[in-house]
Coordinates of C-alpha atoms in Angstrom, one line a residue:
Chain A
X8 CA 82.0 52.0 2.8
X9 CA 84.6 49.2 2.9
X10 CA 84.0 45.7 1.7
X11 CA 83.2 43.1 4.4
X12 CA 84.0 39.4 4.8
X13 CA 81.1 37.1 4.4
X14 CA 80.9 33.4 5.3
X15 CA 78.5 31.1 3.7
X16 CA 78.0 27.3 3.7
X17 CA 77.9 26.5 0.0
X18 CA 77.1 22.9 -1.1
X19 CA 78.1 21.7 2.4
X20 CA 81.4 23.6 2.5
X21 CA 82.2 26.8 4.5
X22 CA 83.2 29.5 2.1
X23 CA 84.6 32.9 3.0
X24 CA 85.0 35.9 0.7
X25 CA 85.3 39.7 0.5
X26 CA 82.2 41.5 -0.8
X27 CA 81.2 45.1 -1.6
X28 CA 78.0 46.5 0.0
X29 CA 74.8 45.2 -1.6
X30 CA 76.4 42.5 -3.7
X31 CA 73.8 39.9 -4.5
X32 CA 74.0 36.3 -3.5
X33 CA 74.0 35.5 -7.3
X34 CA 77.0 37.8 -8.0
X35 CA 78.9 36.4 -5.0
X36 CA 78.4 32.8 -6.2
X37 CA 79.4 33.6 -9.7
X38 CA 82.2 36.2 -9.3
X39 CA 83.7 35.3 -5.9
X40 CA 83.2 31.6 -5.8
X41 CA 83.2 30.8 -9.6
X42 CA 80.0 28.8 -9.3
X43 CA 78.5 29.9 -12.6
X44 CA 75.6 27.4 -12.9
X45 CA 73.2 29.9 -11.5
X46 CA 72.6 32.4 -14.3
X47 CA 71.8 36.1 -14.4
X48 CA 68.8 36.6 -16.6
X49 CA 66.6 39.5 -15.6
X50 CA 68.2 40.5 -12.3
X51 CA 64.7 41.4 -11.2
X52 CA 63.4 38.2 -9.7
X53 CA 61.1 37.4 -12.6
X54 CA 62.9 34.8 -14.7
X55 CA 64.1 32.2 -12.2
X56 CA 67.4 31.4 -13.8
X57 CA 69.3 32.3 -10.6
X58 CA 67.2 29.9 -8.4
X59 CA 69.3 28.4 -5.5
X60 CA 68.2 26.8 -2.2
X61 CA 68.6 28.9 0.9
X62 CA 68.3 26.7 4.0
X63 CA 66.6 24.2 1.7
X64 CA 64.1 26.6 0.2
X65 CA 64.2 27.9 -3.4
X66 CA 64.9 31.6 -3.7
X67 CA 66.0 34.0 -6.4
X68 CA 69.7 34.6 -5.7
X69 CA 69.5 37.9 -7.6
X70 CA 67.2 39.4 -5.0
X71 CA 69.3 38.5 -1.9
X72 CA 72.0 40.9 -0.7
X73 CA 74.7 38.4 0.4
X74 CA 75.4 40.2 3.7
X75 CA 71.8 39.4 4.8
X76 CA 72.3 35.6 4.6
X77 CA 75.8 35.4 6.2
X78 CA 76.2 32.1 8.0
X79 CA 73.4 30.4 6.2
X80 CA 73.3 27.3 4.0
X81 CA 73.2 27.6 0.2
X82 CA 72.8 24.8 -2.4
X83 CA 73.5 25.4 -6.0
X84 CA 73.4 23.1 -9.1
X85 CA 77.1 22.4 -8.7
X86 CA 76.3 20.6 -5.4
X87 CA 73.9 18.1 -6.9
X88 CA 76.1 15.5 -8.7
X89 CA 78.2 13.1 -6.5
X90 CA 81.5 13.1 -8.5
X91 CA 80.6 11.7 -12.0
X92 CA 77.2 10.4 -10.8
X93 CA 74.5 12.8 -11.7
X94 CA 71.5 13.6 -9.5
X95 CA 68.2 11.9 -10.8
X96 CA 66.9 15.3 -11.8
X97 CA 69.9 15.9 -14.0
X98 CA 69.6 12.4 -15.5
X99 CA 65.9 12.9 -16.2
X100 CA 66.5 16.3 -17.8
X101 CA 69.0 14.7 -20.2
X102 CA 67.0 11.5 -20.9
X103 CA 63.7 13.3 -21.6
X104 CA 65.2 16.2 -23.6
X105 CA 64.2 18.8 -21.0
X106 CA 67.1 21.1 -21.9
X107 CA 67.2 23.1 -25.2
X108 CA 69.3 26.2 -25.0
X109 CA 70.1 25.3 -21.3
X110 CA 69.9 28.8 -19.8
X111 CA 66.9 28.0 -17.6
X112 CA 68.0 24.5 -16.7
X113 CA 69.9 25.1 -13.5
X114 CA 67.2 27.3 -12.1
X115 CA 64.5 24.8 -13.1
X116 CA 66.4 21.9 -11.6
X117 CA 67.0 23.8 -8.3
X118 CA 63.3 24.8 -8.1
X119 CA 62.4 21.2 -8.8
X120 CA 64.8 20.0 -6.1
X121 CA 63.2 22.4 -3.6
X122 CA 59.9 20.7 -4.4
X123 CA 61.1 17.1 -4.3
X124 CA 63.0 17.6 -1.0
X125 CA 59.6 18.6 0.6
X126 CA 57.2 16.5 -1.5
X127 CA 58.7 13.3 -2.9
X128 CA 55.5 12.4 -4.7
X129 CA 54.3 15.5 -6.5
X130 CA 51.3 15.7 -8.9
X131 CA 51.7 17.4 -12.3
X132 CA 50.0 20.5 -10.8
X133 CA 52.5 20.6 -7.9
X134 CA 55.4 20.6 -10.4
X135 CA 53.7 23.4 -12.5
X136 CA 53.3 25.4 -9.4
X137 CA 56.9 24.8 -8.2
X138 CA 58.4 26.0 -11.5
X139 CA 55.9 28.9 -12.0
X140 CA 58.6 31.4 -11.1
X141 CA 61.0 30.0 -13.8
X142 CA 60.8 31.1 -17.4
X143 CA 61.9 28.8 -20.3
X144 CA 62.0 30.9 -23.5
X145 CA 62.5 27.8 -25.6
X146 CA 59.0 27.0 -24.2
X147 CA 60.0 23.5 -23.4
X148 CA 57.8 23.3 -20.3
X149 CA 56.1 20.0 -21.0
X150 CA 59.4 18.2 -21.3
X151 CA 60.6 19.9 -18.1
X152 CA 57.5 18.8 -16.1
X153 CA 57.9 15.3 -17.5
X154 CA 61.5 15.2 -16.4
X155 CA 60.7 16.3 -12.8
X156 CA 58.0 13.7 -12.5
X157 CA 60.3 11.1 -13.9
X158 CA 63.0 12.0 -11.4
X159 CA 60.5 11.9 -8.6
X160 CA 59.5 8.4 -9.6
X161 CA 63.1 7.2 -9.9
X162 CA 64.0 8.7 -6.5
X163 CA 60.9 7.0 -4.9
X164 CA 61.9 3.7 -6.3
X165 CA 65.5 4.1 -5.1
X166 CA 64.5 5.3 -1.6
X167 CA 63.4 2.0 -0.1
X168 CA 66.6 0.2 -1.1
X169 CA 68.6 3.1 0.2
X170 CA 66.8 2.7 3.5
X171 CA 67.5 -1.0 3.5
X172 CA 71.2 -0.4 2.9
X173 CA 71.3 2.0 5.8
X174 CA 69.9 -0.7 8.0
Chain B
X6 CA 75.9 51.7 -6.5
X7 CA 75.2 51.1 -2.8
X8 CA 77.5 52.7 -0.2
X9 CA 76.4 50.5 2.7
X10 CA 74.1 47.7 3.8
X11 CA 73.3 47.4 7.5
X12 CA 72.1 44.1 9.0
X13 CA 71.2 45.3 12.6
X14 CA 70.3 43.0 15.4
X15 CA 67.7 45.2 17.1
X16 CA 64.9 47.5 16.0
X17 CA 66.6 50.4 17.9
X18 CA 69.8 49.9 15.9
X19 CA 67.8 49.7 12.7
X20 CA 66.1 53.0 13.5
X21 CA 69.4 54.7 14.2
X22 CA 70.8 53.3 11.0
X23 CA 67.8 54.7 9.1
X24 CA 68.2 58.1 10.8
X25 CA 71.9 58.3 9.9
X26 CA 71.5 57.7 6.2
X27 CA 69.0 60.0 4.5
X28 CA 69.2 57.9 1.3
X29 CA 68.5 54.5 3.0
X30 CA 65.6 52.2 2.4
X31 CA 64.4 49.4 4.6
X32 CA 64.8 45.9 3.0
X33 CA 62.7 42.9 4.0
X34 CA 62.7 40.0 1.6
X35 CA 64.3 42.1 -1.2
X36 CA 61.6 41.4 -3.8
X37 CA 60.7 45.1 -4.1
X38 CA 64.0 46.8 -3.2
X39 CA 66.5 44.7 -5.0
X40 CA 65.1 45.2 -8.5
X41 CA 65.6 48.9 -7.8
X42 CA 69.2 48.3 -6.7
X43 CA 69.8 46.2 -9.7
X44 CA 68.3 48.7 -12.1
X45 CA 70.7 51.3 -10.5
X46 CA 68.0 53.9 -9.5
X47 CA 69.5 57.1 -8.4
X48 CA 69.3 58.5 -4.9
X49 CA 69.5 55.1 -3.1
X50 CA 72.7 54.8 -1.2
X51 CA 72.1 52.4 1.7
X52 CA 69.9 49.5 2.8
X53 CA 68.8 48.6 6.3
X54 CA 67.9 44.9 6.5
X55 CA 65.2 43.4 8.7
X56 CA 66.7 39.9 8.4
X57 CA 68.1 39.6 11.9
X58 CA 65.4 41.5 13.9
X59 CA 63.4 38.2 14.5
X60 CA 60.2 39.8 13.1
X61 CA 59.1 36.5 11.6
X62 CA 56.7 35.1 14.2
X63 CA 53.1 34.3 13.8
X64 CA 51.0 34.3 17.0
X65 CA 47.3 33.2 17.0
X66 CA 45.3 33.6 20.2
X67 CA 41.6 32.8 19.7
X68 CA 40.6 35.0 16.8
X69 CA 43.5 37.5 17.4
X70 CA 46.3 37.2 14.9
X71 CA 49.7 39.0 15.1
X72 CA 52.2 38.5 12.3
X73 CA 55.8 39.8 12.4
X74 CA 56.4 42.2 9.5
X75 CA 59.3 40.1 8.1
X76 CA 57.3 36.8 8.0
X77 CA 57.5 35.4 4.5
X78 CA 54.3 34.9 2.5
X79 CA 55.4 31.2 2.2
X80 CA 55.3 30.9 6.0
X81 CA 51.9 32.5 6.2
X82 CA 50.6 30.1 3.5
X83 CA 51.8 27.1 5.5
X84 CA 50.1 28.3 8.8
X85 CA 47.1 26.1 9.4
X86 CA 45.5 28.7 11.6
X87 CA 45.5 31.1 8.6
X88 CA 44.0 28.7 6.0
X89 CA 41.5 31.4 5.0
X90 CA 44.4 33.4 3.6
X91 CA 46.0 30.6 1.6
X92 CA 44.2 31.3 -1.7
X93 CA 45.4 34.9 -1.5
X94 CA 48.9 33.9 -0.7
X95 CA 49.1 31.4 -3.5
X96 CA 47.8 34.1 -6.0
X97 CA 51.0 36.1 -5.3
X98 CA 54.0 35.5 -7.5
X99 CA 55.6 32.0 -7.5
X100 CA 56.5 29.7 -4.5
X101 CA 60.2 30.8 -5.1
X102 CA 59.2 34.5 -4.7
X103 CA 57.0 33.8 -1.7
X104 CA 60.0 32.3 0.1
X105 CA 61.5 35.8 0.1
X106 CA 58.6 38.2 0.0
X107 CA 57.3 39.5 3.4
X108 CA 53.9 40.6 4.6
X109 CA 55.3 43.9 5.7
X110 CA 56.8 44.6 2.2
X111 CA 53.4 43.8 0.6
X112 CA 52.0 47.0 2.3
X113 CA 54.5 49.1 0.3
X114 CA 53.9 47.5 -3.1
X115 CA 52.2 49.5 -5.8
X116 CA 49.3 48.0 -7.6
X117 CA 48.7 45.8 -9.6
X118 CA 50.9 43.9 -7.1
X119 CA 50.3 43.7 -3.4
X120 CA 47.2 41.4 -3.1
X121 CA 47.9 40.7 0.6
X122 CA 47.7 44.4 1.3
X123 CA 44.2 44.3 -0.3
X124 CA 43.3 41.5 2.1
X125 CA 44.7 43.4 5.1
X126 CA 42.7 46.4 4.2
X127 CA 39.5 44.3 4.0
X128 CA 40.4 42.7 7.4
X129 CA 40.8 46.3 8.9
X130 CA 44.3 45.2 10.0
X131 CA 46.5 47.3 12.2
X132 CA 50.2 47.8 11.8
X133 CA 52.7 48.2 14.6
X134 CA 55.2 50.9 13.7
X135 CA 58.5 51.5 15.5
X136 CA 59.7 55.0 15.5
X137 CA 62.4 57.0 17.5
X138 CA 59.6 58.1 19.8
X139 CA 58.4 54.6 20.5
X140 CA 55.9 52.1 19.1
X141 CA 52.6 53.2 17.6
X142 CA 49.6 51.4 16.1
X143 CA 48.4 52.5 12.7
X144 CA 45.4 51.2 10.8
X145 CA 46.5 49.6 7.5
X146 CA 43.9 51.9 5.8
X147 CA 45.8 54.9 7.0
X148 CA 49.2 53.4 6.3
X149 CA 48.2 52.8 2.7
X150 CA 47.0 56.4 2.2
X151 CA 49.8 58.2 4.0
X152 CA 52.7 55.9 4.4
X153 CA 54.7 55.7 7.6
X154 CA 57.2 58.5 7.0
X155 CA 61.0 58.3 7.2
X156 CA 62.8 56.8 10.2
X157 CA 60.0 54.3 10.9
X158 CA 59.7 50.5 10.5
X159 CA 56.6 48.3 10.4
X160 CA 57.3 45.5 12.9
X161 CA 54.0 43.6 13.0
X162 CA 50.6 43.4 11.6
X163 CA 47.5 42.4 13.6
X164 CA 43.9 41.5 12.7
X165 CA 40.9 39.5 13.9
X166 CA 40.4 36.3 12.1
X167 CA 37.1 36.3 10.2
X168 CA 34.4 33.8 11.2
X169 CA 33.9 30.9 8.8
X170 CA 31.9 31.7 5.7
X171 CA 32.4 35.5 6.1
X172 CA 35.6 35.9 4.0
X173 CA 35.7 36.2 0.3
X174 CA 38.7 36.5 -2.1
X175 CA 39.3 36.5 -5.8
X176 CA 42.1 37.7 -8.1
X177 CA 41.7 37.9 -11.8
X178 CA 45.0 37.2 -13.6
X179 CA 46.2 36.8 -17.2
X180 CA 47.3 33.2 -16.3
X181 CA 46.7 30.7 -13.5
X182 CA 49.9 31.5 -11.5
X183 CA 52.6 34.2 -11.1
X184 CA 50.8 37.1 -12.7
X185 CA 49.9 40.6 -11.6
X186 CA 46.3 41.5 -10.8
X187 CA 43.7 42.6 -13.3
X188 CA 41.4 43.2 -10.4
X189 CA 41.6 41.7 -6.9
X190 CA 38.6 41.6 -4.5
X191 CA 38.9 40.8 -0.8
X192 CA 35.7 41.1 1.3
X193 CA 34.8 40.5 4.9
X194 CA 31.0 40.2 5.4
X195 CA 30.0 39.4 8.9
X196 CA 26.5 37.9 9.1
X197 CA 23.7 37.8 11.6
X198 CA 20.3 36.0 11.1
X199 CA 21.1 35.3 7.5
X200 CA 21.8 38.9 6.6
X201 CA 25.0 40.9 6.2
X202 CA 25.7 42.8 9.5
X203 CA 28.8 44.5 8.4
X204 CA 30.7 44.5 5.1
X205 CA 34.2 45.7 4.3
X206 CA 35.3 45.3 0.7
X207 CA 38.8 46.1 -0.6
X208 CA 39.9 46.2 -4.2
X209 CA 43.2 45.8 -6.1
X210 CA 43.9 47.0 -9.6
X211 CA 41.7 50.0 -8.9
X212 CA 44.3 52.6 -7.9
X213 CA 48.0 52.9 -7.1
X214 CA 47.1 51.4 -3.7
X215 CA 44.4 49.1 -2.5
X216 CA 41.1 51.0 -2.1
X217 CA 38.0 50.5 0.1
X218 CA 34.7 50.1 -1.7
X219 CA 32.6 51.8 0.9
X220 CA 29.5 52.5 -1.1
X221 CA 29.2 48.8 -2.3
X222 CA 29.8 47.6 1.3
X223 CA 27.0 49.9 2.6
X224 CA 24.7 48.6 0.0
X225 CA 25.3 45.0 1.1
X226 CA 24.6 45.7 4.8
X227 CA 21.2 44.5 6.0
X228 CA 20.8 42.4 2.8
X229 CA 20.9 38.6 2.2
X230 CA 24.0 37.6 0.2
X231 CA 21.9 36.7 -2.9
X232 CA 22.5 37.4 -6.6
X233 CA 20.3 40.5 -6.5
X234 CA 22.1 42.2 -3.6
X235 CA 25.5 41.3 -5.1
X236 CA 24.6 42.7 -8.5
X237 CA 23.4 46.0 -6.9
X238 CA 26.5 46.3 -4.7
X239 CA 28.8 45.2 -7.7
X240 CA 27.4 48.1 -9.7
X241 CA 28.5 50.6 -7.0
X242 CA 32.2 49.3 -6.8
X243 CA 33.3 51.6 -9.6
X244 CA 32.3 54.7 -7.5
X245 CA 35.3 54.1 -5.2
X246 CA 37.6 52.6 -7.8
X247 CA 40.0 54.2 -10.3
X248 CA 41.1 51.4 -12.6
X249 CA 44.2 52.1 -14.6
X250 CA 45.8 50.9 -17.9
X251 CA 49.0 48.9 -17.9
X252 CA 50.5 46.0 -19.7
X253 CA 48.1 43.5 -18.0
X254 CA 44.8 45.2 -18.8
X255 CA 43.2 48.5 -19.8
X256 CA 41.3 50.7 -17.4
X257 CA 38.1 50.0 -19.5
X258 CA 38.6 46.3 -19.1
X259 CA 39.3 46.4 -15.4
X260 CA 36.1 48.5 -14.9
X261 CA 34.1 46.2 -17.1
X262 CA 35.1 43.0 -15.2
X263 CA 35.2 44.4 -11.7
X264 CA 31.5 43.5 -10.9
X265 CA 31.8 40.1 -12.6
X266 CA 34.8 39.1 -10.4
X267 CA 33.0 40.6 -7.3
X268 CA 30.0 38.3 -8.0
X269 CA 32.4 35.3 -8.5
X270 CA 34.2 36.2 -5.3
X271 CA 31.1 36.3 -3.1
X272 CA 29.2 33.4 -4.7
X273 CA 32.4 31.3 -5.0
X274 CA 31.7 30.7 -8.8

């Protein structure tokens, strides 16, 4: 079976590439688009390092055949920073030492972004639930949860002034 | 390595695609099939995706519920009209997994996964199955025992919503979230004049597929749902169960805790 052309909207930009049958969204992002923030850990949907947002919802990119999501919108860690200005989640991960080896960080941040986009004021339990599909083998969970809550607080504070600026 | 992946627009196209490739599997959310693809299991050459068949609608009319087979567990968990199922939904995997995993796929999961299939068995749900010869209805109980055969696709699942206070669910896990089942209990006990009129109890972790605990259910019927009746019924669960040993628990442990979690399910402990 020949390869097919797939179009995706990745981090707000239309991307077109050639793909072999059954290529995962993760492999397409990494190998065809050179977006290597999403990691391949288990390739079984159990470790969460490949988490990206599909139409705004966190999914395991290793479980998604890319042909089945043609035309849809994907957000990866690479889309978070605005130039040199980091996203509050990235800032908080650095400030609160939520990254050790770093392998889980991009998946953790994308799962957390999926949560904060829907629920800007999460409880600690909400954060634990949201990252329950992501494994950190340095076991730095507490720092990660602290960082997500810190980012949520920062974003909440910034939100009213942003609204004012828009007015 | 896969030879082909089809993303058909209609159920008819999907059925022809399945019929063409003898080594094809149906793929819904991918949480069951893709690990197999990634692990390179032999004999799997093609996938037929349900993603564009629009099988993701939930319809609730009175107590009649119909859910498209490709509806994600996340969408079911968010449906206010199905709040009774929310604890079961949230006991499956992680929110990230539930954004992909579908209710139809859950019927084809091997235990100790597939807690929603346990619920559907307790609800006496019925699957709508598309075949080359047309659509047919198949009780979930039968589907779990015999499968649906090749060249067939589950398109929807229907059941009657249980009355308030008649639905019970509990899943024992190794940790609070994202873990397989040690034992899962789902029970629908309709009541009349303070006694159990009809009971239907389904168990997970007690066989490769969810099983019905018919003897325990019969023992509950006509009784008040009190500690005594629950203990008597709980002792009978094992007669219909075949708990197994895996990385999560031993068969001995599963058998030992089954009546305990049954009691906790019914009494809400």
